[in-house]
PDB file of C-alpha atoms in Angstrom:
ATOM      1  CA  UNK A   1      -3.492  -6.724   2.110  1.00 95.00           C
ATOM      2  CA  UNK A   2       0.098  -7.885   1.802  1.00 98.00           C
ATOM      3  CA  UNK A   3       1.557  -8.912  -1.740  1.00 98.00           C
ATOM      4  CA  UNK A   4       4.936 -10.546  -1.585  1.00 98.00           C
ATOM      5  CA  UNK A   5       7.138 -10.042  -4.535  1.00 98.00           C
ATOM      6  CA  UNK A   6      10.163 -12.583  -4.983  1.00 98.00           C
ATOM      7  CA  UNK A   7      13.541 -11.657  -5.944  1.00 98.00           C
ATOM      8  CA  UNK A   8      15.960 -14.021  -7.470  1.00 97.00           C
ATOM      9  CA  UNK A   9      19.389 -13.559  -8.603  1.00 97.00           C
ATOM     10  CA  UNK A  10      18.693 -11.780 -12.110  1.00 96.00           C
ATOM     11  CA  UNK A  11      15.397 -10.571 -11.431  1.00 97.00           C
ATOM     12  CA  UNK A  12      14.761  -7.531 -13.312  1.00 94.00           C
ATOM     13  CA  UNK A  13      11.318  -6.258 -12.504  1.00 97.00           C
ATOM     14  CA  UNK A  14      10.739  -7.026  -9.036  1.00 98.00           C
ATOM     15  CA  UNK A  15      10.615  -3.282  -8.201  1.00 98.00           C
ATOM     16  CA  UNK A  16       8.290  -2.485 -10.651  1.00 98.00           C
ATOM     17  CA  UNK A  17       5.926  -5.324  -9.477  1.00 98.00           C
ATOM     18  CA  UNK A  18       6.268  -4.052  -5.815  1.00 98.00           C
ATOM     19  CA  UNK A  19       5.465  -0.502  -7.038  1.00 98.00           C
ATOM     20  CA  UNK A  20       2.322  -1.679  -9.030  1.00 98.00           C
ATOM     21  CA  UNK A  21       1.178  -3.445  -5.974  1.00 98.00           C
ATOM     22  CA  UNK A  22       1.548  -0.349  -3.808  1.00 98.00           C
ATOM     23  CA  UNK A  23      -0.402   1.746  -6.356  1.00 98.00           C
ATOM     24  CA  UNK A  24      -3.030  -0.819  -6.385  1.00 98.00           C
ATOM     25  CA  UNK A  25      -3.364  -0.244  -2.502  1.00 98.00           C
ATOM     26  CA  UNK A  26      -1.396  -3.092  -1.200  1.00 98.00           C
ATOM     27  CA  UNK A  27       1.674  -3.480   1.030  1.00 98.00           C
ATOM     28  CA  UNK A  28       4.326  -4.979  -0.972  1.00 98.00           C
ATOM     29  CA  UNK A  29       6.469  -7.175   0.898  1.00 98.00           C
ATOM     30  CA  UNK A  30       9.927  -8.270  -0.573  1.00 98.00           C
ATOM     31  CA  UNK A  31      10.510 -12.052  -0.671  1.00 98.00           C
ATOM     32  CA  UNK A  32      14.100 -13.283  -0.994  1.00 98.00           C
ATOM     33  CA  UNK A  33      14.860 -16.356  -3.167  1.00 97.00           C
ATOM     34  CA  UNK A  34      16.888 -18.114  -0.276  1.00 97.00           C
ATOM     35  CA  UNK A  35      14.407 -17.715   2.245  1.00 98.00           C
ATOM     36  CA  UNK A  36      11.427 -19.982   2.476  1.00 98.00           C
ATOM     37  CA  UNK A  37       9.587 -17.662   4.869  1.00 98.00           C
ATOM     38  CA  UNK A  38       6.605 -15.897   3.119  1.00 98.00           C
ATOM     39  CA  UNK A  39       6.125 -13.680   5.908  1.00 98.00           C
ATOM     40  CA  UNK A  40       2.425 -13.943   5.992  1.00 97.00           C
ATOM     41  CA  UNK A  41       1.605 -12.504   2.703  1.00 98.00           C
ATOM     42  CA  UNK A  42      -1.746 -12.795   1.122  1.00 98.00           C
ATOM     43  CA  UNK A  43      -0.598 -13.313  -2.490  1.00 98.00           C
ATOM     44  CA  UNK A  44       2.743 -13.568  -4.359  1.00 98.00           C
ATOM     45  CA  UNK A  45       4.213 -12.280  -7.457  1.00 98.00           C
ATOM     46  CA  UNK A  46       7.043 -13.915  -9.555  1.00 98.00           C
ATOM     47  CA  UNK A  47       8.511 -11.135 -11.364  1.00 98.00           C
ATOM     48  CA  UNK A  48      10.066 -10.736 -14.955  1.00 96.00           C
ATOM     49  CA  UNK A  49      13.694 -10.960 -15.380  1.00 95.00           C
ATOM     50  CA  UNK A  50      16.343 -13.509 -16.035  1.00 94.00           C
ATOM     51  CA  UNK A  51      16.441 -15.585 -12.770  1.00 95.00           C
ATOM     52  CA  UNK A  52      19.972 -17.246 -12.309  1.00 92.00           C
ATOM     53  CA  UNK A  53      20.880 -15.692 -15.688  1.00 90.00           C
ATOM     54  CA  UNK A  54      18.472 -18.074 -17.593  1.00 87.00           C
ATOM     55  CA  UNK A  55      21.184 -20.730 -17.403  1.00 86.00           C
ATOM     56  CA  UNK A  56      20.219 -24.329 -18.195  1.00 83.00           C
ATOM     57  CA  UNK A  57      16.609 -23.237 -19.158  1.00 86.00           C
ATOM     58  CA  UNK A  58      14.325 -20.092 -18.264  1.00 90.00           C
ATOM     59  CA  UNK A  59      13.126 -20.836 -14.666  1.00 91.00           C
ATOM     60  CA  UNK A  60      14.610 -24.222 -14.409  1.00 93.00           C
ATOM     61  CA  UNK A  61      16.772 -23.174 -11.567  1.00 96.00           C
ATOM     62  CA  UNK A  62      14.451 -20.653 -10.019  1.00 96.00           C
ATOM     63  CA  UNK A  63      11.917 -23.484  -9.614  1.00 95.00           C
ATOM     64  CA  UNK A  64      14.225 -25.118  -6.959  1.00 96.00           C
ATOM     65  CA  UNK A  65      14.965 -22.075  -4.694  1.00 97.00           C
ATOM     66  CA  UNK A  66      14.067 -22.339  -1.191  1.00 98.00           C
ATOM     67  CA  UNK A  67      11.223 -19.877  -1.550  1.00 98.00           C
ATOM     68  CA  UNK A  68       9.634 -21.799  -4.302  1.00 98.00           C
ATOM     69  CA  UNK A  69       9.081 -24.712  -2.205  1.00 97.00           C
ATOM     70  CA  UNK A  70       6.950 -22.650   0.311  1.00 98.00           C
ATOM     71  CA  UNK A  71       5.135 -21.011  -2.769  1.00 98.00           C
ATOM     72  CA  UNK A  72       4.259 -24.302  -4.442  1.00 98.00           C
ATOM     73  CA  UNK A  73       2.861 -25.596  -1.163  1.00 98.00           C
ATOM     74  CA  UNK A  74       0.864 -22.375  -0.667  1.00 98.00           C
ATOM     75  CA  UNK A  75      -0.388 -22.301  -4.036  1.00 98.00           C
ATOM     76  CA  UNK A  76      -1.681 -25.757  -4.028  1.00 97.00           C
ATOM     77  CA  UNK A  77      -3.626 -24.495  -0.869  1.00 97.00           C
ATOM     78  CA  UNK A  78      -5.149 -21.717  -2.550  1.00 98.00           C
ATOM     79  CA  UNK A  79      -2.500 -18.780  -2.196  1.00 98.00           C
ATOM     80  CA  UNK A  80      -2.982 -16.379  -5.341  1.00 98.00           C
ATOM     81  CA  UNK A  81       0.191 -16.609  -7.223  1.00 98.00           C
ATOM     82  CA  UNK A  82       0.960 -14.340 -10.451  1.00 98.00           C
ATOM     83  CA  UNK A  83       3.993 -15.149 -12.700  1.00 98.00           C
ATOM     84  CA  UNK A  84       4.990 -12.608 -14.912  1.00 98.00           C
ATOM     85  CA  UNK A  85       7.182 -13.315 -18.006  1.00 97.00           C
ATOM     86  CA  UNK A  86      10.063 -15.015 -16.247  1.00 97.00           C
ATOM     87  CA  UNK A  87       7.754 -15.708 -13.454  1.00 98.00           C
ATOM     88  CA  UNK A  88       5.334 -17.448 -15.926  1.00 98.00           C
ATOM     89  CA  UNK A  89       8.182 -19.787 -17.071  1.00 97.00           C
ATOM     90  CA  UNK A  90       9.051 -20.472 -13.364  1.00 98.00           C
ATOM     91  CA  UNK A  91       5.490 -21.544 -12.694  1.00 98.00           C
ATOM     92  CA  UNK A  92       5.459 -23.896 -15.859  1.00 98.00           C
ATOM     93  CA  UNK A  93       8.933 -25.414 -14.660  1.00 97.00           C
ATOM     94  CA  UNK A  94       7.408 -25.819 -11.065  1.00 98.00           C
ATOM     95  CA  UNK A  95       4.321 -27.602 -12.516  1.00 98.00           C
ATOM     96  CA  UNK A  96       1.816 -25.121 -11.245  1.00 98.00           C
ATOM     97  CA  UNK A  97       0.928 -24.475 -14.759  1.00 98.00           C
ATOM     98  CA  UNK A  98       1.047 -26.700 -17.813  1.00 98.00           C
ATOM     99  CA  UNK A  99       2.923 -26.193 -21.017  1.00 98.00           C
ATOM    100  CA  UNK A 100       6.349 -24.335 -21.574  1.00 97.00           C
ATOM    101  CA  UNK A 101       7.640 -20.883 -22.805  1.00 96.00           C
ATOM    102  CA  UNK A 102      10.122 -21.684 -25.540  1.00 95.00           C
ATOM    103  CA  UNK A 103      12.299 -19.520 -27.776  1.00 93.00           C
ATOM    104  CA  UNK A 104      10.344 -16.893 -29.795  1.00 94.00           C
ATOM    105  CA  UNK A 105       9.488 -18.464 -33.305  1.00 91.00           C
ATOM    106  CA  UNK A 106      11.424 -15.683 -35.220  1.00 94.00           C
ATOM    107  CA  UNK A 107      14.415 -16.069 -33.113  1.00 92.00           C
ATOM    108  CA  UNK A 108      14.453 -12.204 -32.089  1.00 93.00           C
ATOM    109  CA  UNK A 109      13.760 -10.607 -28.754  1.00 91.00           C
ATOM    110  CA  UNK A 110      10.408  -8.416 -28.849  1.00 91.00           C
ATOM    111  CA  UNK A 111       9.960  -5.451 -26.989  1.00 91.00           C
ATOM    112  CA  UNK A 112       6.737  -3.296 -27.708  1.00 95.00           C
ATOM    113  CA  UNK A 113       3.461  -2.366 -26.382  1.00 97.00           C
ATOM    114  CA  UNK A 114       1.193  -5.146 -27.178  1.00 98.00           C
ATOM    115  CA  UNK A 115      -2.653  -5.647 -27.230  1.00 98.00           C
ATOM    116  CA  UNK A 116      -4.310  -8.428 -25.544  1.00 98.00           C
ATOM    117  CA  UNK A 117      -7.907  -9.768 -25.332  1.00 98.00           C
ATOM    118  CA  UNK A 118      -9.069 -10.736 -21.859  1.00 98.00           C
ATOM    119  CA  UNK A 119     -10.638 -14.144 -22.153  1.00 98.00           C
ATOM    120  CA  UNK A 120     -11.388 -15.307 -18.579  1.00 98.00           C
ATOM    121  CA  UNK A 121     -12.449 -13.123 -15.578  1.00 97.00           C
ATOM    122  CA  UNK A 122     -12.826 -16.192 -13.197  1.00 97.00           C
ATOM    123  CA  UNK A 123      -9.533 -16.089 -11.441  1.00 98.00           C
ATOM    124  CA  UNK A 124      -7.889 -14.154  -8.632  1.00 98.00           C
ATOM    125  CA  UNK A 125      -5.830 -11.946 -11.121  1.00 98.00           C
ATOM    126  CA  UNK A 126      -8.551 -11.092 -13.710  1.00 98.00           C
ATOM    127  CA  UNK A 127     -11.740 -10.742 -11.909  1.00 98.00           C
ATOM    128  CA  UNK A 128     -11.714  -6.912 -12.350  1.00 97.00           C
ATOM    129  CA  UNK A 129     -11.678  -7.053 -16.103  1.00 98.00           C
ATOM    130  CA  UNK A 130     -14.589  -7.896 -18.366  1.00 97.00           C
ATOM    131  CA  UNK A 131     -14.752 -10.766 -20.827  1.00 96.00           C
ATOM    132  CA  UNK A 132     -13.348  -9.656 -24.187  1.00 97.00           C
ATOM    133  CA  UNK A 133     -11.909  -6.341 -23.007  1.00 98.00           C
ATOM    134  CA  UNK A 134      -8.869  -5.464 -24.855  1.00 98.00           C
ATOM    135  CA  UNK A 135      -5.895  -4.107 -22.912  1.00 98.00           C
ATOM    136  CA  UNK A 136      -2.668  -2.631 -23.900  1.00 98.00           C
ATOM    137  CA  UNK A 137       0.603  -3.599 -21.890  1.00 98.00           C
ATOM    138  CA  UNK A 138       4.324  -4.081 -22.671  1.00 98.00           C
ATOM    139  CA  UNK A 139       5.692  -7.308 -23.848  1.00 97.00           C
ATOM    140  CA  UNK A 140       9.417  -7.945 -23.744  1.00 96.00           C
ATOM    141  CA  UNK A 141      10.704 -11.500 -24.101  1.00 92.00           C
ATOM    142  CA  UNK A 142      13.194 -13.676 -26.189  1.00 89.00           C
ATOM    143  CA  UNK A 143      11.570 -16.982 -24.855  1.00 91.00           C
ATOM    144  CA  UNK A 144       7.887 -16.202 -24.722  1.00 94.00           C
ATOM    145  CA  UNK A 145       6.450 -18.699 -27.149  1.00 97.00           C
ATOM    146  CA  UNK A 146       3.850 -20.716 -25.243  1.00 98.00           C
ATOM    147  CA  UNK A 147       3.583 -24.310 -26.432  1.00 98.00           C
ATOM    148  CA  UNK A 148       1.834 -27.462 -25.254  1.00 98.00           C
ATOM    149  CA  UNK A 149       0.577 -30.719 -26.523  1.00 98.00           C
ATOM    150  CA  UNK A 150      -2.691 -30.597 -28.286  1.00 98.00           C
ATOM    151  CA  UNK A 151      -4.520 -32.371 -25.630  1.00 98.00           C
ATOM    152  CA  UNK A 152      -3.504 -29.810 -23.208  1.00 98.00           C
ATOM    153  CA  UNK A 153      -4.260 -26.892 -25.331  1.00 98.00           C
ATOM    154  CA  UNK A 154      -7.661 -28.435 -25.826  1.00 98.00           C
ATOM    155  CA  UNK A 155      -8.366 -28.660 -22.133  1.00 98.00           C
ATOM    156  CA  UNK A 156      -7.056 -25.166 -21.447  1.00 98.00           C
ATOM    157  CA  UNK A 157      -9.711 -23.869 -24.036  1.00 98.00           C
ATOM    158  CA  UNK A 158     -12.601 -26.196 -22.894  1.00 98.00           C
ATOM    159  CA  UNK A 159     -12.117 -25.339 -19.300  1.00 98.00           C
ATOM    160  CA  UNK A 160     -11.847 -21.599 -19.828  1.00 98.00           C
ATOM    161  CA  UNK A 161      -8.315 -21.342 -18.360  1.00 98.00           C
ATOM    162  CA  UNK A 162      -6.794 -19.257 -21.285  1.00 98.00           C
ATOM    163  CA  UNK A 163      -6.974 -15.732 -19.532  1.00 98.00           C
ATOM    164  CA  UNK A 164      -5.589 -13.514 -22.384  1.00 98.00           C
ATOM    165  CA  UNK A 165      -4.603 -13.741 -25.952  1.00 98.00           C
ATOM    166  CA  UNK A 166      -2.474 -11.692 -28.240  1.00 98.00           C
ATOM    167  CA  UNK A 167      -4.559  -9.765 -30.623  1.00 98.00           C
ATOM    168  CA  UNK A 168      -3.457  -7.313 -33.365  1.00 96.00           C
ATOM    169  CA  UNK A 169      -0.301  -9.490 -33.674  1.00 96.00           C
ATOM    170  CA  UNK A 170       1.268 -12.265 -32.133  1.00 97.00           C
ATOM    171  CA  UNK A 171       4.736 -11.116 -30.886  1.00 97.00           C
ATOM    172  CA  UNK A 172       6.551 -14.591 -30.310  1.00 97.00           C
ATOM    173  CA  UNK A 173       4.399 -17.241 -32.162  1.00 96.00           C
ATOM    174  CA  UNK A 174       2.687 -18.702 -29.002  1.00 97.00           C
ATOM    175  CA  UNK A 175       0.312 -21.508 -29.920  1.00 98.00           C
ATOM    176  CA  UNK A 176      -3.314 -20.461 -30.413  1.00 98.00           C
ATOM    177  CA  UNK A 177      -2.110 -16.659 -29.541  1.00 98.00           C
ATOM    178  CA  UNK A 178      -1.837 -17.526 -25.936  1.00 98.00           C
ATOM    179  CA  UNK A 179      -0.674 -14.808 -23.785  1.00 98.00           C
ATOM    180  CA  UNK A 180      -1.823 -16.019 -20.193  1.00 98.00           C
ATOM    181  CA  UNK A 181      -3.277 -19.268 -18.537  1.00 98.00           C
ATOM    182  CA  UNK A 182      -4.447 -20.186 -15.216  1.00 98.00           C
ATOM    183  CA  UNK A 183      -4.636 -23.298 -13.180  1.00 98.00           C
ATOM    184  CA  UNK A 184      -7.768 -25.230 -12.576  1.00 97.00           C
ATOM    185  CA  UNK A 185      -8.515 -23.488  -9.277  1.00 98.00           C
ATOM    186  CA  UNK A 186      -7.972 -19.890 -10.659  1.00 98.00           C
ATOM    187  CA  UNK A 187      -5.620 -18.722  -8.080  1.00 98.00           C
ATOM    188  CA  UNK A 188      -2.325 -19.358 -10.119  1.00 98.00           C
ATOM    189  CA  UNK A 189      -1.912 -17.199 -13.338  1.00 98.00           C
ATOM    190  CA  UNK A 190       0.912 -16.923 -15.578  1.00 98.00           C
ATOM    191  CA  UNK A 191       1.228 -14.095 -18.241  1.00 98.00           C
ATOM    192  CA  UNK A 192       4.002 -13.189 -20.535  1.00 98.00           C
ATOM    193  CA  UNK A 193       3.492  -9.579 -21.152  1.00 98.00           C
ATOM    194  CA  UNK A 194       4.069  -7.140 -18.173  1.00 98.00           C
ATOM    195  CA  UNK A 195       1.096  -5.691 -16.544  1.00 98.00           C
ATOM    196  CA  UNK A 196       3.290  -4.040 -13.944  1.00 98.00           C
ATOM    197  CA  UNK A 197       4.782  -1.672 -16.548  1.00 98.00           C
ATOM    198  CA  UNK A 198       1.235  -0.363 -17.365  1.00 98.00           C
ATOM    199  CA  UNK A 199       0.137   1.172 -13.988  1.00 98.00           C
ATOM    200  CA  UNK A 200       1.033   4.732 -14.534  1.00 97.00           C
ATOM    201  CA  UNK A 201       0.350   7.290 -17.175  1.00 95.00           C
ATOM    202  CA  UNK A 202       3.949   8.860 -16.988  1.00 94.00           C
ATOM    203  CA  UNK A 203       5.759   5.579 -17.878  1.00 93.00           C
ATOM    204  CA  UNK A 204       3.123   3.151 -19.311  1.00 96.00           C
ATOM    205  CA  UNK A 205       1.168   2.819 -22.564  1.00 97.00           C
ATOM    206  CA  UNK A 206      -1.957   2.824 -20.548  1.00 98.00           C
ATOM    207  CA  UNK A 207      -3.239   1.859 -16.924  1.00 98.00           C
ATOM    208  CA  UNK A 208      -4.615  -1.389 -18.044  1.00 98.00           C
ATOM    209  CA  UNK A 209      -2.102  -3.641 -16.155  1.00 98.00           C
ATOM    210  CA  UNK A 210      -3.449  -2.180 -12.925  1.00 98.00           C
ATOM    211  CA  UNK A 211      -6.296  -4.429 -13.205  1.00 98.00           C
ATOM    212  CA  UNK A 212      -4.308  -7.563 -12.427  1.00 98.00           C
ATOM    213  CA  UNK A 213      -3.355  -6.232  -8.985  1.00 98.00           C
ATOM    214  CA  UNK A 214      -6.523  -4.775  -8.100  1.00 98.00           C
ATOM    215  CA  UNK A 215      -8.259  -8.022  -9.014  1.00 98.00           C
ATOM    216  CA  UNK A 216      -6.213 -10.045  -6.527  1.00 98.00           C
ATOM    217  CA  UNK A 217      -7.227  -7.327  -3.822  1.00 98.00           C
ATOM    218  CA  UNK A 218     -10.849  -7.499  -4.818  1.00 97.00           C
ATOM    219  CA  UNK A 219     -10.592 -11.502  -4.472  1.00 97.00           C
ATOM    220  CA  UNK A 220      -8.921 -11.207  -1.120  1.00 97.00           C
ATOM    221  CA  UNK A 221     -11.378  -8.782   0.380  1.00 94.00           C
ATOM    222  CA  UNK A 222     -14.190 -11.232  -0.732  1.00 89.00           C
ATOM    223  CA  UNK A 223     -12.344 -14.088   0.957  1.00 77.00           C
ATOM    224  CA  UNK A 224     -11.779 -12.188   4.088  1.00 67.00           C
ATOM    225  CA  UNK A 225     -15.486 -11.258   4.142  1.00 65.00           C
ATOM    226  CA  UNK A 226     -16.395 -14.970   4.021  1.00 60.00           C
ATOM    227  CA  UNK A 227     -16.701 -15.631   0.411  1.00 55.00           C
ATOM    228  CA  UNK A 228     -14.331 -17.293  -2.004  1.00 56.00           C
ATOM    229  CA  UNK A 229     -11.343 -16.609  -3.927  1.00 62.00           C
ATOM    230  CA  UNK A 230     -12.143 -16.075  -7.625  1.00 50.00           C
ATOM    231  CA  UNK A 231     -11.593 -19.430  -9.094  1.00 49.00           C
ATOM    232  CA  UNK A 232     -13.366 -21.402  -6.256  1.00 46.00           C
ATOM    233  CA  UNK A 233     -10.856 -21.100  -3.531  1.00 43.00           C
ATOM    234  CA  UNK A 234     -12.000 -20.733   0.050  1.00 38.00           C
TER     235      UNK A 234
END
């Protein structure tokens, strides 16, 4: 399986995401922000960093990159897309996910290992976890506070679209402790912490982040065998 990893000007963790994909058993394909060609990849990761220097608003410029036009169309057709940190911000700016990521409530950058509780395993990127499982992966952000109006938050809760919550402390003030969400189809996931930094014992606090990457391979293998992607996509 081929997982594409996008590089924007200012991307920081694209190399780490590509390495995580390879460790999971995929072929990592580097995608360039200015090239709309997705090169036949089976899934896409929008990595963390500071795309276009975070000018205007985090993710606001990256959302209009040529590669994003292709990704938006493909995601609406069922392509699995994972947005990590800045990638989550890009997905919200592109309206593939609802809500927004704003300045941390305490106005400080947070960089620490963070416990999360997996709330939904019905997505292309979380099906290899168990519901209620607690995982430890790094968080590092200054604008990671997830916000949405009450109606949107209630809908996310009712539809099981909150995929992970912060536990043992909320690092940024996100509403309802939300660390990650998914779209209605379950193929697009945004998460603020960094699973790509928890895939090797040498450098990470755990191996828990690897589950996001093995999940999408499992979903793709099921689809290839004639099933559906987790989340209901053919």
